[in-house]
Amino acid sequence: MGKVIVGAHPSYGHIVPMRAIAAALVRRGHDVTFVTGSAYRDGVERDGVHFAPLSGAADVDSRTLHQRHPELLALPRDEAFDLAMSHVFVETLAAQHHTMQNEIAKAGSLPVVVLQETMFMGMWPALLGAPVARRVPVLGIGVLPITMTSVDTAPFRSGLPPDTSPRGRRRNQELNRVFRDSGLPHTQRGVDEVLRGLGAAHPPPFILDGVVTLPGRYLQLSIEGIEYPRSDAPASLHFVGALPIGARRDHGPPPVWWEDIVHSARPVIAVSQGTQANRDFGELIEPTMKALADLDVLVVVATGRDAALSDVPDNARTTPFIDFDLLLPHVDLLVHNGGYGGVQQALVHGVPLVLAGQSEDKTEVTARVAWAGAAINLATSRPDEAAIRSAVETVLDDPRYRKRAGELSDEYARHDALAEIAAAVEQSLAASTS
């Protein structure tokens, strides 16, 4: 069967989908090694997957980024994003490369295929011609909205909708030119320097283009219905849908108030800030509880971490964690900060959304789902109570949002992400032996 090596940046949202893929490949009989930060060893090994820790500077945990670099919290948004990208991805690239080459060497003469999620850059040096003992096929797995620039779209994180008119394409061309030249200056310079130092024979593309275009195939964990169309997309880009229900996380028991949800005669509104951007519940969770406190709804609050909430209204139920695949069939609307996985979980279940998030990739997630017609985007990380209340009432009262969410759910159902990824892996392994 050969060897499958999975590379994932040490970040929860990047690791969880790759763990599901790795475990599914093991169930199909593949020999799989998962390469990521040592903080995630236990979870990977519980899945029956071999674990190999990243070495040196790459063995970090993204949850400690702001502890290691508190200066990022005081910087303007775009500058903070550039420097965070530099710290997280550039400073770890060489060590990722060395770890991956070491794992490939361990495979001996076996055919090898590498799966790397969007922002794992450990195979970039090899893909750009750096000296390596052996070249192997690389498949990219898209765990973020598609980042690459296009004649049909404005730059990533602009939050602007696509525009294919002549005027819109002129807008896109100019904005993309400026973004390539100056949007991520520290990050792009750093990538260039590291790759030169590792002996890359070819100059790297713009980092947000290369994550999609460099792998032999790029398998996007999403559907076309929530992604901007690109007439110049590479033939290597394929949509494979979302991961199946139950494949994302370990299941715990339901909370003690679970029967309140199952038997609720009132609309059920879930609210979450995800598992990463949840340091400050004043951004979304607390104003949502206050905004809906006198509305005839039942509010389910998932904090994403162990933390006590004060002033919880009578119509709210709180929990640190809850299995969303268990919860969402009972939910009428999700108020969310725009994490890619959580948003897609809602849409798989046909649940419309109110979205409020601008950090990391959330500007793009929130804009795209609103563009697709299944959400209202409040276009801020800190909406006020009146805006939340108005958006919730609009989505509940206007059937077009739930109808569109249902149409997207049907599109997800036409895919089998794990089977499509496995087929690509097996085709690559077969081609390596022919």
XYZ file of C-alpha atoms in Angstrom:
434
model
C 0.000 0.000 0.000
C 2.961 2.356 0.410
C 3.400 5.100 2.976
C 1.236 8.165 3.611
C 2.802 11.101 5.479
C 0.408 13.779 6.728
C 1.745 17.230 7.580
C -0.277 19.706 9.641
C 0.566 23.039 11.222
C 0.236 22.721 15.034
C -3.122 24.447 15.274
C -6.401 22.854 16.354
C -8.389 23.966 13.321
C -5.711 22.640 10.965
C -5.091 19.378 12.817
C -8.673 18.192 13.430
C -9.623 17.660 9.766
C -6.253 16.095 8.980
C -6.666 13.697 11.905
C -9.996 12.567 10.488
C -8.406 11.988 7.084
C -5.411 10.133 8.545
C -7.647 7.868 10.657
C -9.817 7.057 7.628
C -6.743 6.105 5.603
C -5.589 3.808 8.418
C -9.001 2.112 8.357
C -8.457 1.485 4.639
C -5.215 -0.325 5.448
C -2.674 2.432 4.775
C 0.477 2.982 6.815
C 0.082 6.612 7.939
C 2.445 8.881 9.864
C 1.139 12.202 11.154
C 3.679 15.029 11.443
C 2.792 17.979 13.663
C 3.638 19.584 17.018
C 4.331 17.280 19.950
C 1.477 18.851 21.961
C -0.937 16.921 19.750
C 0.696 13.486 20.033
C -1.905 11.842 22.288
C -4.880 12.624 20.074
C -3.138 11.400 16.943
C -2.024 8.142 18.544
C -5.531 7.503 19.903
C -6.630 7.429 16.263
C -4.247 4.526 15.572
C -1.943 6.717 13.503
C 1.859 6.813 13.829
C 3.085 10.135 15.213
C 6.254 12.037 14.326
C 6.899 15.368 16.088
C 8.088 18.388 14.193
C 11.656 19.272 15.062
C 13.245 22.424 16.436
C 11.516 25.715 15.793
C 8.562 23.996 14.124
C 7.524 22.163 17.301
C 5.297 24.934 18.607
C 1.673 25.141 19.654
C -0.308 27.879 17.934
C -2.361 28.359 21.095
C 0.680 30.042 22.673
C 1.325 32.493 19.807
C 0.180 35.594 21.690
C 2.039 34.511 24.808
C 5.223 34.215 22.767
C 4.562 37.389 20.778
C 2.335 39.704 22.869
C 3.312 42.624 20.644
C 0.916 41.287 17.999
C -2.070 42.318 20.140
C -1.109 46.006 19.906
C -0.501 46.162 16.151
C -2.947 47.260 13.442
C -4.873 44.359 11.897
C -2.955 43.971 8.620
C 0.472 44.419 10.195
C -0.394 41.917 12.925
C -1.541 39.394 10.318
C 1.692 39.729 8.343
C 3.924 39.361 11.394
C 1.842 36.477 12.756
C 2.153 34.701 9.407
C 5.898 35.282 9.527
C 6.250 33.903 13.054
C 3.943 30.953 12.473
C 4.923 29.834 8.984
C 8.253 31.343 7.903
C 10.142 30.660 11.135
C 9.049 27.018 11.060
C 9.507 26.259 7.349
C 13.077 24.920 7.436
C 12.412 22.655 10.408
C 9.241 21.350 8.773
C 11.259 20.579 5.642
C 13.922 18.668 7.574
C 11.305 16.688 9.507
C 9.451 15.716 6.344
C 12.624 14.658 4.538
C 13.578 12.538 7.532
C 10.178 10.786 7.492
C 10.384 10.198 3.732
C 13.837 8.678 4.171
C 12.475 6.287 6.815
C 10.087 4.855 4.202
C 13.036 3.401 2.305
C 12.004 2.214 -1.147
C 8.259 2.182 -0.396
C 6.085 4.474 -2.517
C 5.244 7.604 -0.538
C 2.582 10.268 -0.875
C 2.440 13.400 1.281
C -0.764 15.125 2.351
C -0.266 18.673 3.599
C -2.991 21.027 4.772
C -3.211 24.560 3.426
C -0.602 26.249 5.595
C 1.841 23.402 6.175
C 4.848 24.403 4.083
C 7.223 21.533 4.812
C 7.205 20.307 1.214
C 7.689 23.706 -0.436
C 11.490 23.379 -0.721
C 11.191 20.010 -2.471
C 8.410 21.275 -4.755
C 10.612 24.215 -5.745
C 13.650 22.110 -6.606
C 15.696 22.102 -3.399
C 18.126 19.156 -3.150
C 16.399 16.100 -1.661
C 17.210 12.406 -1.751
C 13.821 11.569 -3.232
C 10.868 13.391 -4.784
C 7.379 12.210 -3.874
C 3.865 13.291 -4.895
C 2.256 15.961 -2.739
C -1.476 16.499 -2.305
C -2.780 19.685 -0.705
C -5.854 19.602 1.550
C -7.753 22.879 1.734
C -8.764 23.528 5.350
C -9.218 27.292 4.798
C -11.198 29.239 2.200
C -9.273 29.317 -1.069
C -6.549 31.934 -0.676
C -5.227 32.284 -4.216
C -5.586 35.495 -6.194
C -7.711 35.562 -9.331
C -8.765 37.905 -12.096
C -12.310 37.411 -10.790
C -11.745 38.161 -7.091
C -10.315 40.778 -4.802
C -7.439 39.748 -2.484
C -7.869 37.312 0.373
C -9.044 39.030 3.581
C -10.432 42.009 1.662
C -13.985 40.845 2.379
C -15.073 42.076 -1.063
C -17.415 39.973 -3.205
C -16.257 38.631 -6.580
C -16.765 40.809 -9.636
C -16.256 39.481 -13.174
C -17.373 42.608 -15.031
C -14.698 44.511 -16.990
C -14.688 47.190 -14.310
C -14.583 44.584 -11.551
C -11.683 42.770 -13.134
C -9.745 46.019 -13.373
C -10.445 46.524 -9.673
C -9.320 42.986 -8.902
C -6.156 43.307 -10.966
C -5.046 46.485 -9.215
C -5.939 45.290 -5.705
C -4.196 41.957 -6.274
C -1.090 43.709 -7.619
C -0.870 45.879 -4.515
C -1.543 42.900 -2.254
C 1.170 40.756 -3.878
C 3.651 43.634 -3.650
C 2.927 44.832 -0.130
C 0.180 42.771 1.539
C 2.498 40.346 3.343
C 5.961 41.914 3.066
C 7.627 40.257 6.093
C 6.130 36.878 5.276
C 6.974 36.841 1.595
C 10.524 38.086 2.093
C 11.017 35.494 4.782
C 9.758 32.667 2.585
C 12.072 33.783 -0.230
C 15.095 33.874 2.077
C 14.434 30.524 3.741
C 13.874 28.762 0.435
C 17.065 30.226 -1.051
C 18.940 29.041 2.004
C 17.588 25.527 1.503
C 18.710 25.514 -2.138
C 15.384 25.946 -3.929
C 16.033 26.117 -7.679
C 12.900 28.135 -8.458
C 11.582 31.341 -6.891
C 8.460 30.797 -4.810
C 5.073 32.100 -5.884
C 3.161 34.537 -3.718
C 2.549 32.552 -0.544
C -1.271 32.631 -0.739
C -1.138 31.427 -4.349
C 1.476 28.747 -3.772
C -0.448 26.934 -1.057
C -2.989 26.049 -3.769
C -0.870 25.843 -6.926
C 2.283 24.012 -5.778
C 0.824 20.604 -4.795
C 0.133 18.173 -7.618
C -3.529 18.203 -6.624
C -5.336 20.483 -4.206
C -8.425 18.957 -2.589
C -10.612 21.647 -1.066
C -12.679 20.579 1.953
C -15.704 22.526 0.797
C -18.199 22.940 -2.027
C -18.364 25.295 -4.967
C -21.559 26.826 -3.561
C -19.682 28.744 -0.827
C -16.544 29.522 -2.808
C -16.081 32.387 -5.227
C -15.923 31.180 -8.847
C -12.562 31.656 -10.548
C -12.293 31.334 -14.307
C -8.499 31.029 -13.962
C -8.491 28.339 -11.254
C -5.884 25.620 -11.894
C -7.035 22.222 -13.122
C -5.428 20.725 -10.009
C -8.103 22.295 -7.765
C -10.944 19.942 -6.797
C -13.825 20.357 -4.337
C -14.460 17.271 -2.211
C -17.143 18.482 0.215
C -16.926 18.549 4.002
C -15.791 15.786 6.302
C -18.621 13.429 7.225
C -20.720 13.735 10.334
C -18.870 12.396 13.352
C -15.414 12.564 11.741
C -14.287 15.819 13.310
C -13.840 15.300 17.035
C -14.193 12.997 19.993
C -17.760 12.725 21.289
C -18.541 13.354 24.934
C -21.836 12.863 26.769
C -24.568 15.455 26.199
C -25.042 18.104 28.920
C -27.583 17.661 31.694
C -30.025 20.085 30.036
C -29.982 18.212 26.728
C -33.680 17.267 26.893
C -34.548 20.984 26.979
C -33.104 21.237 23.477
C -34.580 18.048 22.072
C -38.109 18.921 23.204
C -38.007 22.697 22.787
C -41.135 24.256 21.334
C -39.204 27.491 20.827
C -36.620 28.192 18.106
C -33.165 27.052 19.225
C -30.308 29.504 18.642
C -26.745 28.255 19.121
C -23.862 30.678 19.659
C -20.131 30.000 19.640
C -16.823 31.768 19.204
C -15.132 28.520 18.217
C -12.044 27.032 19.835
C -9.423 29.671 18.942
C -10.755 33.254 18.987
C -12.550 32.876 22.303
C -10.370 34.762 24.764
C -12.960 37.542 25.055
C -16.609 36.484 25.339
C -17.539 40.167 25.113
C -16.964 39.935 21.378
C -19.952 37.726 20.526
C -21.207 35.327 23.216
C -22.141 37.868 25.889
C -23.809 40.409 23.568
C -25.758 37.600 21.902
C -27.101 36.333 25.232
C -28.142 39.872 26.164
C -29.637 40.585 22.746
C -31.812 37.469 22.870
C -32.632 37.430 26.597
C -36.238 38.602 26.128
C -36.846 36.829 22.808
C -38.981 33.677 22.796
C -36.061 31.407 21.874
C -33.775 28.913 23.608
C -30.096 29.873 23.396
C -27.323 27.254 23.552
C -23.917 28.750 24.371
C -20.735 26.763 23.658
C -17.784 28.661 25.107
C -15.066 26.472 23.551
C -13.063 26.419 26.777
C -13.584 25.923 30.499
C -14.820 29.306 31.662
C -17.667 30.588 33.790
C -20.144 33.045 32.305
C -21.900 35.631 34.442
C -25.419 37.025 34.018
C -26.697 34.022 32.054
C -30.338 34.700 31.061
C -33.098 32.229 31.900
C -33.475 31.252 28.237
C -29.793 30.297 27.841
C -27.994 26.990 28.437
C -24.198 26.992 28.615
C -21.466 24.407 28.191
C -17.733 24.504 27.475
C -18.010 21.937 24.681
C -20.813 20.181 22.856
C -20.843 17.857 19.890
C -22.209 20.109 17.153
C -23.142 17.123 15.006
C -25.468 16.110 17.850
C -26.720 19.647 18.477
C -27.207 21.086 14.991
C -30.172 18.910 13.916
C -32.135 20.675 16.684
C -30.902 24.203 15.856
C -32.781 26.826 13.849
C -29.910 29.308 13.574
C -26.221 29.482 14.522
C -24.580 32.730 15.655
C -20.892 32.167 15.017
C -17.590 33.988 14.627
C -16.837 32.429 11.244
C -14.471 29.535 11.854
C -14.366 27.506 8.642
C -15.103 24.120 10.199
C -17.978 25.256 12.393
C -19.645 27.214 9.601
C -19.488 24.254 7.254
C -20.865 21.933 9.939
C -23.906 24.199 10.179
C -24.399 24.206 6.415
C -24.040 20.420 6.187
C -27.058 20.329 8.509
C -28.886 23.037 6.541
C -28.666 25.587 9.383
C -28.494 29.287 8.386
C -26.173 31.640 10.241
C -25.520 35.084 11.656
C -21.770 35.657 11.380
C -19.477 38.080 13.191
C -15.738 37.539 12.856
C -12.767 39.318 11.307
C -9.676 37.549 12.693
C -7.512 34.970 10.857
C -9.470 33.776 7.782
C -12.856 34.780 9.200
C -13.216 37.905 7.066
C -13.383 35.627 4.049
C -15.504 32.858 5.579
C -18.180 35.293 6.744
C -18.210 37.198 3.454
C -18.470 34.049 1.324
C -21.327 32.431 3.210
C -23.274 35.706 3.129
C -22.537 35.963 -0.613
C -23.868 32.408 -0.977
C -27.149 33.533 0.609
C -27.139 31.388 3.771
C -26.070 33.986 6.334
C -26.109 37.589 7.438
C -22.574 38.914 7.875
C -22.271 41.582 10.566
C -18.735 42.300 9.274
C -17.219 42.898 12.691
C -15.740 40.825 15.503
C -17.630 42.856 18.117
C -21.228 43.468 17.022
C -23.607 45.383 19.254
C -26.745 43.856 20.736
C -29.098 45.677 18.381
C -27.305 44.379 15.281
C -27.337 40.812 16.590
C -31.029 40.992 17.524
C -31.990 42.424 14.149
C -29.978 39.831 12.211
C -31.350 36.907 14.238
C -34.938 38.041 13.767
C -34.352 38.560 10.043
C -32.930 35.073 9.492
C -35.684 33.452 11.566
C -38.433 35.373 9.753
C -37.119 35.171 6.165
C -37.365 31.594 4.790
C -34.843 32.316 2.036
C -31.924 31.851 4.416
C -32.992 28.369 5.545
C -33.923 27.436 1.973
C -30.467 28.405 0.721
C -28.783 26.595 3.622
C -30.783 23.510 2.648
C -29.629 23.774 -0.964
C -26.018 23.947 0.183
C -26.624 20.954 2.454
C -27.777 19.008 -0.606
C -24.574 19.982 -2.429
C -22.468 18.716 0.464
C -24.406 15.452 0.389
C -23.307 14.823 -3.207
C -19.700 14.435 -2.013
C -17.884 11.843 0.068
C -14.783 13.747 1.141
C -12.944 10.848 2.751
C -13.538 8.549 -0.218
C -12.471 11.223 -2.716
C -9.293 11.986 -0.780
C -8.508 8.279 -0.407
C -8.952 7.798 -4.147
C -6.483 10.604 -4.854
C -3.981 9.112 -2.396
C -4.283 5.658 -3.921
C -3.959 6.971 -7.461
C -0.780 8.803 -6.457
C 0.670 5.702 -4.792
C -0.188 3.594 -7.829
C 1.451 6.120 -10.158
C 4.591 6.051 -7.982
C 4.969 2.296 -8.526
C 4.236 2.216 -12.265
